[in-house]
Structures are given as C-alpha cells and as structure tokens.
JSON list of C-alpha atoms in Angstrom, two decimals:
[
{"chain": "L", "resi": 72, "resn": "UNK", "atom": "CA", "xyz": [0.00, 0.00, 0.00]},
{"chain": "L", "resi": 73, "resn": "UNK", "atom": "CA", "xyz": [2.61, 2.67, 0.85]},
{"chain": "L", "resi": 74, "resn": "UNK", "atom": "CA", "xyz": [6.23, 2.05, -0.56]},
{"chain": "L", "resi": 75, "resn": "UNK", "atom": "CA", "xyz": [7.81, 5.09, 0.89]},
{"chain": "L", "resi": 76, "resn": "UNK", "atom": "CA", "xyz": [7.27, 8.29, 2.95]},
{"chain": "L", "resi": 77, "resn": "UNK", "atom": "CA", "xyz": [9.43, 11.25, 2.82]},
{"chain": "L", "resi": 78, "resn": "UNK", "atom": "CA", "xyz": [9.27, 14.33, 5.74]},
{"chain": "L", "resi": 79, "resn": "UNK", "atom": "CA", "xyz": [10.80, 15.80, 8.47]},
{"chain": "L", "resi": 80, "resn": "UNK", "atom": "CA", "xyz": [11.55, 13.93, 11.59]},
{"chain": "L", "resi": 81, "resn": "UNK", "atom": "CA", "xyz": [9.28, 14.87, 14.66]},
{"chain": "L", "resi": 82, "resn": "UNK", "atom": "CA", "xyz": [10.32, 11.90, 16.63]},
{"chain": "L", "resi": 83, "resn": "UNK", "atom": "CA", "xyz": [12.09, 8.77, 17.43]},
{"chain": "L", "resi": 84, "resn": "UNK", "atom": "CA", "xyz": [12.91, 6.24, 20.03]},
{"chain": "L", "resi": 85, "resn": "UNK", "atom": "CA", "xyz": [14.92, 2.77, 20.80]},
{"chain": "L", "resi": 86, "resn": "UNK", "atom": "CA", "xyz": [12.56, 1.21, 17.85]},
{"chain": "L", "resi": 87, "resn": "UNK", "atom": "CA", "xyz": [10.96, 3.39, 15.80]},
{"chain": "L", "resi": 88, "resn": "UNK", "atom": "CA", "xyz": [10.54, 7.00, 14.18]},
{"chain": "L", "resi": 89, "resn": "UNK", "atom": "CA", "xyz": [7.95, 8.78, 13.41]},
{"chain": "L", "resi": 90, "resn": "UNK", "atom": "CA", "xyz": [8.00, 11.51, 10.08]},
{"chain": "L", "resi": 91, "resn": "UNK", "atom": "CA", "xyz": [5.61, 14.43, 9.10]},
{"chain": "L", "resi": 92, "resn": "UNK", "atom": "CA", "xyz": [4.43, 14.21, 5.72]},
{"chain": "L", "resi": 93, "resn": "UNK", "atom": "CA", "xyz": [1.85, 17.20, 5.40]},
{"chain": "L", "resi": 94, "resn": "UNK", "atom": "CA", "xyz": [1.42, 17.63, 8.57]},
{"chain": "L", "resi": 95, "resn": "UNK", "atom": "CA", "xyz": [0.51, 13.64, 9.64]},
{"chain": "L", "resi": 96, "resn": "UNK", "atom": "CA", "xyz": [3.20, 12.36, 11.33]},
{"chain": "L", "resi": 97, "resn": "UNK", "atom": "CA", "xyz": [3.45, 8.49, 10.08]},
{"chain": "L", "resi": 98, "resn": "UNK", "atom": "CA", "xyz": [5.04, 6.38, 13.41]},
{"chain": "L", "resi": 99, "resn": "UNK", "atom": "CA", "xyz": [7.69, 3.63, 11.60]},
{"chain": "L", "resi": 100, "resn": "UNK", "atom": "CA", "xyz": [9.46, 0.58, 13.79]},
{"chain": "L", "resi": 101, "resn": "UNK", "atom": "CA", "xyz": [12.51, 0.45, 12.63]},
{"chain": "L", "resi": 102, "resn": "UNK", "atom": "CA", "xyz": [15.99, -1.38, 12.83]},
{"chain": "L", "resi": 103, "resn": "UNK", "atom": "CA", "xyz": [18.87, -0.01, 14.63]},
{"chain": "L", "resi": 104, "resn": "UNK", "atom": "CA", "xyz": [20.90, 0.73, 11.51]},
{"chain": "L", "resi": 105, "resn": "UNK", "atom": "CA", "xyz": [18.13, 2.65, 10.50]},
{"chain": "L", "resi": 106, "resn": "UNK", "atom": "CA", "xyz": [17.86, 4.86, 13.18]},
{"chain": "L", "resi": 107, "resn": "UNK", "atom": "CA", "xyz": [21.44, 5.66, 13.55]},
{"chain": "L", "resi": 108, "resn": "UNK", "atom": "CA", "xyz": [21.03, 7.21, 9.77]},
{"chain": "L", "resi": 109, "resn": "UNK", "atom": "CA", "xyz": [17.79, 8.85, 10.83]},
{"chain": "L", "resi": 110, "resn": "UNK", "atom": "CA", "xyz": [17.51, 9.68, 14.14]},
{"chain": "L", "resi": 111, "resn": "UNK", "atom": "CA", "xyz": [17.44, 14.03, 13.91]},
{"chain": "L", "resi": 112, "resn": "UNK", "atom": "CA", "xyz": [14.73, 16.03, 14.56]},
{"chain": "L", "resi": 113, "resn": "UNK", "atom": "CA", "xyz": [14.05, 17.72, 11.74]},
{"chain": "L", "resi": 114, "resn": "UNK", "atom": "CA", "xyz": [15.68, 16.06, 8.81]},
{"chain": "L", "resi": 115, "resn": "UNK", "atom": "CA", "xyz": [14.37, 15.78, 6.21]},
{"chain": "L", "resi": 116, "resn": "UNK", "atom": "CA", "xyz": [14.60, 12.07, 5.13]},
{"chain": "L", "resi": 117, "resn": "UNK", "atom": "CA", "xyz": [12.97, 8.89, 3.02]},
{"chain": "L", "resi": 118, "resn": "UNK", "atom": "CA", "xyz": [12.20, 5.52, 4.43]},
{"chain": "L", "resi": 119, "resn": "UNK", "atom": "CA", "xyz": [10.90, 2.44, 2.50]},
{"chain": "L", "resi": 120, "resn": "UNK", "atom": "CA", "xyz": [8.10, 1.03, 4.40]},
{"chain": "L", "resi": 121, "resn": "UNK", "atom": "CA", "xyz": [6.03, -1.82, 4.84]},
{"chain": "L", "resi": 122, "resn": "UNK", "atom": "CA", "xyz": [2.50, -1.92, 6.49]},
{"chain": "L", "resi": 123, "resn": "UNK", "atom": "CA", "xyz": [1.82, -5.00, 8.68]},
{"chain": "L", "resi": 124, "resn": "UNK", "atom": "CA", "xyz": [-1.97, -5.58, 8.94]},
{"chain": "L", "resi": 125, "resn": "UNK", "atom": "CA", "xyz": [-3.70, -7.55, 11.64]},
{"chain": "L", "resi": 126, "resn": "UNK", "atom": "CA", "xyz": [-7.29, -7.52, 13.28]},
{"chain": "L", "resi": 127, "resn": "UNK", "atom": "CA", "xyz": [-6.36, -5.21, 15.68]},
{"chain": "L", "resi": 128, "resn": "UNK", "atom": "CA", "xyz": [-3.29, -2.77, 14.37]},
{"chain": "L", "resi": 129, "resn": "UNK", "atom": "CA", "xyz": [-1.61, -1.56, 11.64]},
{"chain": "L", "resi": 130, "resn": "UNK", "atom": "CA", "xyz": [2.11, -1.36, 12.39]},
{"chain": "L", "resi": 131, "resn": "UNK", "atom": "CA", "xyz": [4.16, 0.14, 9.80]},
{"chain": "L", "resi": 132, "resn": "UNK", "atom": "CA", "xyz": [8.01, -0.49, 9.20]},
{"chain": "L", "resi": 133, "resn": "UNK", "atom": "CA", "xyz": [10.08, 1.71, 7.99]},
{"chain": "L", "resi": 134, "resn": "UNK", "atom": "CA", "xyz": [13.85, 1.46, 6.41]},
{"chain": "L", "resi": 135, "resn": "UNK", "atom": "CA", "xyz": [16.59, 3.23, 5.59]},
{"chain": "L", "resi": 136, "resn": "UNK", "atom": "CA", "xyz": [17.49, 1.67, 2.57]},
{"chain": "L", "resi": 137, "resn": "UNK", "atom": "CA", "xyz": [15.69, -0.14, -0.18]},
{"chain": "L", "resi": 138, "resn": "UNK", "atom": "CA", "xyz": [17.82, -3.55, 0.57]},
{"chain": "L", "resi": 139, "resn": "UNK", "atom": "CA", "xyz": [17.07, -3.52, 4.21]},
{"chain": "L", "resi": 140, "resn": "UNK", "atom": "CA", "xyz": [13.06, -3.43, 3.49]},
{"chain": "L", "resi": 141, "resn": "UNK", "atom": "CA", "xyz": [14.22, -6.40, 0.67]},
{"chain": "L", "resi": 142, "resn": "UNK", "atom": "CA", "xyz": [15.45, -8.35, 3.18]},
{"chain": "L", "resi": 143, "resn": "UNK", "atom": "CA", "xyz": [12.68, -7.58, 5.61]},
{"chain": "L", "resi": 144, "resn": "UNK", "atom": "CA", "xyz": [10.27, -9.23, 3.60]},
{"chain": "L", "resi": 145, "resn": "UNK", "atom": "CA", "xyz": [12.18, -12.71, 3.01]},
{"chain": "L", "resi": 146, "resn": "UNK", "atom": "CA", "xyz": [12.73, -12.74, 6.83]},
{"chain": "L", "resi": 147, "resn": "UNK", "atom": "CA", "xyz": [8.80, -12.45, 7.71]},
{"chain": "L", "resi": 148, "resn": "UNK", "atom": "CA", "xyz": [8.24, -15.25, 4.56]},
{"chain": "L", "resi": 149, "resn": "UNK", "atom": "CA", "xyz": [10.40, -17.94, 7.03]},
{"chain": "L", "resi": 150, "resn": "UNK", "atom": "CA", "xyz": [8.37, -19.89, 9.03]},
{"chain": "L", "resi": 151, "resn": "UNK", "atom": "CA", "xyz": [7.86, -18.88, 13.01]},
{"chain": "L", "resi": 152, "resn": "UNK", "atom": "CA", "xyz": [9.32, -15.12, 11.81]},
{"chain": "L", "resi": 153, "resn": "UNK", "atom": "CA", "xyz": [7.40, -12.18, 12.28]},
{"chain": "L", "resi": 154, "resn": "UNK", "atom": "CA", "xyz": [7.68, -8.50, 11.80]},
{"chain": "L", "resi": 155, "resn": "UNK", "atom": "CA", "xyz": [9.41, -8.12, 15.29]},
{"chain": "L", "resi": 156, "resn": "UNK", "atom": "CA", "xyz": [11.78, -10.92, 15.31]},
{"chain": "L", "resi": 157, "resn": "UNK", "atom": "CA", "xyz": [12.59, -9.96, 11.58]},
{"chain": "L", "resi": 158, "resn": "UNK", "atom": "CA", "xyz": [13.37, -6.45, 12.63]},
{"chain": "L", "resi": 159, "resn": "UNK", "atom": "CA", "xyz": [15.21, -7.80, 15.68]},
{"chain": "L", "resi": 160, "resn": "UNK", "atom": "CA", "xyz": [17.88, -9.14, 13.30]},
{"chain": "L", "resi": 161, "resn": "UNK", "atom": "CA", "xyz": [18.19, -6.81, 11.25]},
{"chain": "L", "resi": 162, "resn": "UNK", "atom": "CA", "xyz": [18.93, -4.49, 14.09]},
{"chain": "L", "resi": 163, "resn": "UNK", "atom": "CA", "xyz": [21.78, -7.06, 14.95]},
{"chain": "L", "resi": 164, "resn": "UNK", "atom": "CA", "xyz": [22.57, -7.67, 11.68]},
{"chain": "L", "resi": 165, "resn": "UNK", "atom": "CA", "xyz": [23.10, -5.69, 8.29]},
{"chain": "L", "resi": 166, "resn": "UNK", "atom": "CA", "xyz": [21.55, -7.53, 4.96]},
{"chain": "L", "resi": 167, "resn": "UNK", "atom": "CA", "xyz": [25.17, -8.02, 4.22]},
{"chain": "L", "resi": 168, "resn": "UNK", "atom": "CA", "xyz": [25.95, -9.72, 7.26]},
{"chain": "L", "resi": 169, "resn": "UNK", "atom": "CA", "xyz": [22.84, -12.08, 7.24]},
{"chain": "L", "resi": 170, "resn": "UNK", "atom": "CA", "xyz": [23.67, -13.11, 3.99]},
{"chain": "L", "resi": 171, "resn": "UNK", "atom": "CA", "xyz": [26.86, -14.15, 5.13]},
{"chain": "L", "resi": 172, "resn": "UNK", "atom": "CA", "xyz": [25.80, -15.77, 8.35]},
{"chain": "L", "resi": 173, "resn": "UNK", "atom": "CA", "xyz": [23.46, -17.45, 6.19]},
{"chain": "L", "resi": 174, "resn": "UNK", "atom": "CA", "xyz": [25.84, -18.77, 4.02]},
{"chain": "L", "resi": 175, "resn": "UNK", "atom": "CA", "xyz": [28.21, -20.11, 6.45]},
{"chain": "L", "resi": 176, "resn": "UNK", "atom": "CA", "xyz": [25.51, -21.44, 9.01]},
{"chain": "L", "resi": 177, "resn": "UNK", "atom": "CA", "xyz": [26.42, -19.14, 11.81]},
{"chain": "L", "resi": 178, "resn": "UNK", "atom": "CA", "xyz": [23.50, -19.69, 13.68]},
{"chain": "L", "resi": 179, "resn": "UNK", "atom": "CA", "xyz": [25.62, -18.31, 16.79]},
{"chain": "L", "resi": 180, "resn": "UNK", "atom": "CA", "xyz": [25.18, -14.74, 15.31]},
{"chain": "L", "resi": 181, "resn": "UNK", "atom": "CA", "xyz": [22.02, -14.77, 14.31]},
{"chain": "L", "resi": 182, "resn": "UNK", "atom": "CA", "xyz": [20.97, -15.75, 17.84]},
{"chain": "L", "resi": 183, "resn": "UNK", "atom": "CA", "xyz": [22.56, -12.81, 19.32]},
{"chain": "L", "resi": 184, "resn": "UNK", "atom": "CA", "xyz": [19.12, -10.50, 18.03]},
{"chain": "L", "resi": 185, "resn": "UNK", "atom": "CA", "xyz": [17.30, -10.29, 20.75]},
{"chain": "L", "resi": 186, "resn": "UNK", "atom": "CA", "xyz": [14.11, -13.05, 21.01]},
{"chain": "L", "resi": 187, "resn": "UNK", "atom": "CA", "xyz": [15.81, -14.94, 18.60]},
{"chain": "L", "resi": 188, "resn": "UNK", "atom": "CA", "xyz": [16.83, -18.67, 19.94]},
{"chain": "L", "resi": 189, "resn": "UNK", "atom": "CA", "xyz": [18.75, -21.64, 17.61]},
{"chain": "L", "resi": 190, "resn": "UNK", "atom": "CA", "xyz": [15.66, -23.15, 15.82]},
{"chain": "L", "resi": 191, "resn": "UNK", "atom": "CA", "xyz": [14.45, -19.83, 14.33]},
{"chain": "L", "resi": 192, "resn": "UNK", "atom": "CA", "xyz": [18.23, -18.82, 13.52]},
{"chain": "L", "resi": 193, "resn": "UNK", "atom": "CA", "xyz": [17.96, -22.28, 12.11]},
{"chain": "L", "resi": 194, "resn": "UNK", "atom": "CA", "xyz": [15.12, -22.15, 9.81]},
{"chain": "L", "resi": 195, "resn": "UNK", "atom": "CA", "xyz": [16.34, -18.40, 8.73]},
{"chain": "L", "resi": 196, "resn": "UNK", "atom": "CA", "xyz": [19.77, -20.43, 7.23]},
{"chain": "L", "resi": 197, "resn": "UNK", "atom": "CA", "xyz": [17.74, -23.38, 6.19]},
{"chain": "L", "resi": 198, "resn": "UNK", "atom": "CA", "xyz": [15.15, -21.10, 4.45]},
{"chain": "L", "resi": 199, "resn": "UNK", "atom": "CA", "xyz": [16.92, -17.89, 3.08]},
{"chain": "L", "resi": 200, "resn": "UNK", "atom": "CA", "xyz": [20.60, -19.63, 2.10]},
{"chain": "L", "resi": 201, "resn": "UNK", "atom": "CA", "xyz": [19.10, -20.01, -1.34]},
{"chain": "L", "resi": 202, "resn": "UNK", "atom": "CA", "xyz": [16.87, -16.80, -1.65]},
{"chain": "L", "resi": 203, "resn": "UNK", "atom": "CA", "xyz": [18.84, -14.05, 0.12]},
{"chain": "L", "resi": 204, "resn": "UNK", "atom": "CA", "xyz": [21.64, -13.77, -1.79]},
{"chain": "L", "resi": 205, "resn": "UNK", "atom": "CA", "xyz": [19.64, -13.76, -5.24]},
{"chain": "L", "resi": 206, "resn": "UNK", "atom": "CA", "xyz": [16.94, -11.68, -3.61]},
{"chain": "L", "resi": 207, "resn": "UNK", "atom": "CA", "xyz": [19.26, -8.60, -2.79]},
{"chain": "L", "resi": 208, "resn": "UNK", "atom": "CA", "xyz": [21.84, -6.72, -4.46]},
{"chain": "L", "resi": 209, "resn": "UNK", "atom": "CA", "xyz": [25.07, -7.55, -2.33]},
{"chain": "L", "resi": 210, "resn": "UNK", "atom": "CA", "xyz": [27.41, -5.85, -4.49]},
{"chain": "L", "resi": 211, "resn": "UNK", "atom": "CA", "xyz": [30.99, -6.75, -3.48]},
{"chain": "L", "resi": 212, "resn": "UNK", "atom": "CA", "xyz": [29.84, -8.53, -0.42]},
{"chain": "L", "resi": 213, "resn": "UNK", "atom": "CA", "xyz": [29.12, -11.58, -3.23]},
{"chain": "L", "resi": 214, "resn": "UNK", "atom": "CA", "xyz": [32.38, -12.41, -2.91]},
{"chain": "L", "resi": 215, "resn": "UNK", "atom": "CA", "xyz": [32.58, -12.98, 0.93]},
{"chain": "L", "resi": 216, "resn": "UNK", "atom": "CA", "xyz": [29.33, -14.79, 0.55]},
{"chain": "L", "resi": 217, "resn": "UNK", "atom": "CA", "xyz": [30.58, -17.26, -2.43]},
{"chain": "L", "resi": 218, "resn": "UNK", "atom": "CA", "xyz": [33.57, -17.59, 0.40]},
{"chain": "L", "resi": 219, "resn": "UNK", "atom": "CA", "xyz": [31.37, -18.45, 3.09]},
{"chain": "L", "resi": 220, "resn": "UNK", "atom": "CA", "xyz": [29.60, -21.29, 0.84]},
{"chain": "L", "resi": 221, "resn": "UNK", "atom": "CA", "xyz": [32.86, -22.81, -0.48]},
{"chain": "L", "resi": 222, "resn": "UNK", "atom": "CA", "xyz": [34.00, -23.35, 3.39]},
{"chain": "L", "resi": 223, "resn": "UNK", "atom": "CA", "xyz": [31.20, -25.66, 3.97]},
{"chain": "L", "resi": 224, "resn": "UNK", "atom": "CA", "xyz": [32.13, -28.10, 1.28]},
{"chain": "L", "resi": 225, "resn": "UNK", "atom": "CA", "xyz": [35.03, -30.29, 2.21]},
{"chain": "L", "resi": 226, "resn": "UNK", "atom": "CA", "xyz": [36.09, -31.69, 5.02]},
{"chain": "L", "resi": 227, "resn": "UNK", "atom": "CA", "xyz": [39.17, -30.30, 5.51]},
{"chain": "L", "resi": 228, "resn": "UNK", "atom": "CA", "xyz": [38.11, -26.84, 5.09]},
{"chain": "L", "resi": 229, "resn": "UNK", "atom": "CA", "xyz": [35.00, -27.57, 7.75]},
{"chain": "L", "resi": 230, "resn": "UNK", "atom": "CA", "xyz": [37.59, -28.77, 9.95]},
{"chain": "L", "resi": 231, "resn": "UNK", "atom": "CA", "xyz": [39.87, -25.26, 9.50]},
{"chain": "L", "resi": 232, "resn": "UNK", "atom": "CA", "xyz": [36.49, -23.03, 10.28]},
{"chain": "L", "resi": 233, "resn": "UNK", "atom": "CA", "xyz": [35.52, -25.09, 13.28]},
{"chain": "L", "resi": 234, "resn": "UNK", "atom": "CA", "xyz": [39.35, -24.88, 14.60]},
{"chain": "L", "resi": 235, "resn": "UNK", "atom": "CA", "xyz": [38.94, -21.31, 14.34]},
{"chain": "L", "resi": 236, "resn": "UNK", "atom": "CA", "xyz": [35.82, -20.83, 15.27]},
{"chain": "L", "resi": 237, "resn": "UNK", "atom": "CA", "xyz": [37.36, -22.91, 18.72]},
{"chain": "L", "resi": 238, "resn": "UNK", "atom": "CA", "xyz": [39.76, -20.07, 18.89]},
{"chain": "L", "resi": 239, "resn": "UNK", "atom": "CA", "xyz": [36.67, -17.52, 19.28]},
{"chain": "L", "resi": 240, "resn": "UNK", "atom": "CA", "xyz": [36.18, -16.17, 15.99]},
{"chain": "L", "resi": 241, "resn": "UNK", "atom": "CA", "xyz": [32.73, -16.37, 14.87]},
{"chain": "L", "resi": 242, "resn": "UNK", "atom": "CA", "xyz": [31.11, -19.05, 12.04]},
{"chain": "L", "resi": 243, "resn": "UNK", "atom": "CA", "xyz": [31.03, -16.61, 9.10]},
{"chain": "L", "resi": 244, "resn": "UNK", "atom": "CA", "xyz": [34.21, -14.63, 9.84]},
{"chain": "L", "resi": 245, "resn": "UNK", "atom": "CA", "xyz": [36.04, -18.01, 9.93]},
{"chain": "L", "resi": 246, "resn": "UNK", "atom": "CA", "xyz": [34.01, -19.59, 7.01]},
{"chain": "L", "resi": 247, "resn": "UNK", "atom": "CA", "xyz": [34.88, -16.17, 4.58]},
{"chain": "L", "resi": 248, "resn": "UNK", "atom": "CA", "xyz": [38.81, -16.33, 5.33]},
{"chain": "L", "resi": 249, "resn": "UNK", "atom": "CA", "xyz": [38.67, -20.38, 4.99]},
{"chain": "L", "resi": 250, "resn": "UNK", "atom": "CA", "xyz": [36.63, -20.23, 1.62]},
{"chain": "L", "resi": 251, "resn": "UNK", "atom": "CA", "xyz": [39.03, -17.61, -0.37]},
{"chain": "L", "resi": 252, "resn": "UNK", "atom": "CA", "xyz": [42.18, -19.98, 0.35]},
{"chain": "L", "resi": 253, "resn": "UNK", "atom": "CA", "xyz": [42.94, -23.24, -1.70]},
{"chain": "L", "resi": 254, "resn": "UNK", "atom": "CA", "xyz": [40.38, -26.08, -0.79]},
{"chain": "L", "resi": 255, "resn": "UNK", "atom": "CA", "xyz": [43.27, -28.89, -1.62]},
{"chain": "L", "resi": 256, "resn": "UNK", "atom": "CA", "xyz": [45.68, -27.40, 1.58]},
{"chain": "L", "resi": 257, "resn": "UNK", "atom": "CA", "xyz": [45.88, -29.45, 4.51]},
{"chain": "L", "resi": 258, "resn": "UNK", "atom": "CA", "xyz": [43.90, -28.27, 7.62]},
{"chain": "L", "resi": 259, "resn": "UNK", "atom": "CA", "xyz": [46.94, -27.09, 8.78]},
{"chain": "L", "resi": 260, "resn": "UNK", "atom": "CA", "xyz": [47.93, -24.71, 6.12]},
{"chain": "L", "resi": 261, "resn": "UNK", "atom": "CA", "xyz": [44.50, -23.95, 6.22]},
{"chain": "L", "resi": 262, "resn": "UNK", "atom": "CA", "xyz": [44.34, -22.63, 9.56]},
{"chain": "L", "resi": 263, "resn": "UNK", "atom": "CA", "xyz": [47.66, -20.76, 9.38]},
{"chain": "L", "resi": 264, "resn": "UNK", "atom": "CA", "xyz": [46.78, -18.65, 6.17]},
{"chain": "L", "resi": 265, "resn": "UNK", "atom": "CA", "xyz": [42.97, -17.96, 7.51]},
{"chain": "L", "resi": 266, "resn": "UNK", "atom": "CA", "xyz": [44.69, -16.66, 10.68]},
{"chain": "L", "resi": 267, "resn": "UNK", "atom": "CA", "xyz": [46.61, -14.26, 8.36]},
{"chain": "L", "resi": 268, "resn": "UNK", "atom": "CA", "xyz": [43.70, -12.98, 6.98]},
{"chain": "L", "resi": 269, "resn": "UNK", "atom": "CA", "xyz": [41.94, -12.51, 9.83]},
{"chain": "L", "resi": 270, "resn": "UNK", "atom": "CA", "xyz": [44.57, -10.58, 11.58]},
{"chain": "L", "resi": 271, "resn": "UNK", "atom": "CA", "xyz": [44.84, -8.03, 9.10]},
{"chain": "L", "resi": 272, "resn": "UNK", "atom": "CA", "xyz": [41.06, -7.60, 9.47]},
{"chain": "L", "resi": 273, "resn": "UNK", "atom": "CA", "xyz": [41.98, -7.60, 13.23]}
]
C-alpha cells in the first residue's frame, strides 16, 4: 500500500521513528541501523516502508534503505518469523551480514538479536541460504558470501572453520577467510593462512 514516505523527523525512540508528511506524522518501527542514519529532529529524510496488517493494528516499518526493506520481507516469509523478530535481526545484523551468516551457518550470530533462539536462527539459514543472496543486491559482499559457501564443502576446510571458530572467531568470519584460500591445503595450512587474513582484518 505505501512504498515510501518522505518528511521531516518529529520523533524517534529505541525502535521506531515517526516523520511528518503534510502535517501527519506516520510512526515507523525500525531497525537499529536505521535509526542511527535517521535519528534528527528535523531532517528531512525517506524511508521504505512496509505496512503490517492484523485484526487489531496496523504497524508500519520503515527502512533506511531499499535492501534492508528487501530483506525484511524474506525474513517475515520464514516460518515462526514475524515482523518483530525480523526487525530484531536486522537491528543485529546488516543484509550483508545475514547473507553471510546465512551462508556459512552461523547460527551463533544470528541468535545474538534479541528473542531470537537456535531453531528460528535455524530455519532463517535453512530457508533464506538459497533466496537471500539472489533476492538482494550484495554488491561486493558476493564475494565474501561465495567464500562463506565454499568453506562448507570439504572436510578439511569444515575442519579449518571449526578450529577457528574454537579459537573464538565467529562461524562466518572463519568460514569467509577459509573459503578464499585453496580447498586442496591441509587443515593445517588452512588454519595458518585464515589466521593471516583474519589478523589483518583484526
């Protein structure tokens, strides 16, 4: 029904924002990331929305960017995922992130949004790891995400990510530095040149 509003900012909390167009002021919930861009009094600014209809409400969502409303919607498609736990993670976690988290089965991350326990991070890996990525435009993050993948394919390289993940780095930072290296190194070499990589990041 509405796929944007644009106005000035009247006012805003922990979870949502609320913008004067014409002089009604339209109250958004809205991730994290989102409010960090638009939290001012005053600006001027454009969020994407999406209107939630039940019996008794209409809650409206509002985003930031075009890609975080995207990934919105394939988050509320999974089952046991509504509005609030979708915008839960995506206060946690950018569309870029997911995507990765996704791809390397880092349910550990995904269970850090808050209300969000390991058989709905679950079903968001087992649901989205096919639809995410060709759902949003990643840009360069495609790369990290093909990384991710390529880590959970062999044995030896599924041996170098949990290694490091035993080491405390998470799933899908492990995964990404595992899958750009040579799959045919032993787990070994493996771990050695991830541990490069991930230093530099460091």
């Amino acid at each position: 029904m509405f796929y944007s509003i644009t106005g000035n900012v009247v006012y805003y909390d922990a979870q949502s924002v609320a913008v004067d167009c014409n002089g009604v002021a339209f109250k958004c919930c809205a991730t994290t990331n989102t409010l960090k861009n638009v939290a001012k009094k005053g600006e001027r600014v454009t969020l994407f929305t999406y209107l939630n209809v039940k019996e008794d409400a209409l809650d409206m969502f509002g985003f930031y960017t075009q890609q975080e409303l995207d990934c919105f919607k394939l988050l509320i498609d999974v089952n046991g995922v509504g509005p609030k736990v979708a915008l839960a993670i995506l206060s946690e976690l950018t569309p870029e992130r997911l995507a990765v988290c996704i791809a390397s089965g880092d349910i550990k991350s995904i269970t850090r949004a808050n209300g969000v326990g390991p058989k709905v991070a679950q079903r968001v890996i087992l649901e989205l790891k096919d639809k995410l990525a060709k759902g949003l435009d990643l840009g360069n993050m495609g790369i990290e995400i093909e990384a991710a993948s390529v880590a959970t394919e062999s044995s030896n390289t599924s041996e170098a990510v949990s290694a490091l993940t035993m080491l405390g780095y998470s799933q899908s930072e492990a995964a990404v530095a595992v899958g750009k290296l040579d799959p045919s190194l032993s787990v070994e070499q493996l771990i050695k040149q991830a541990l490069k990589q991930l230093s530099k990041i460091g």
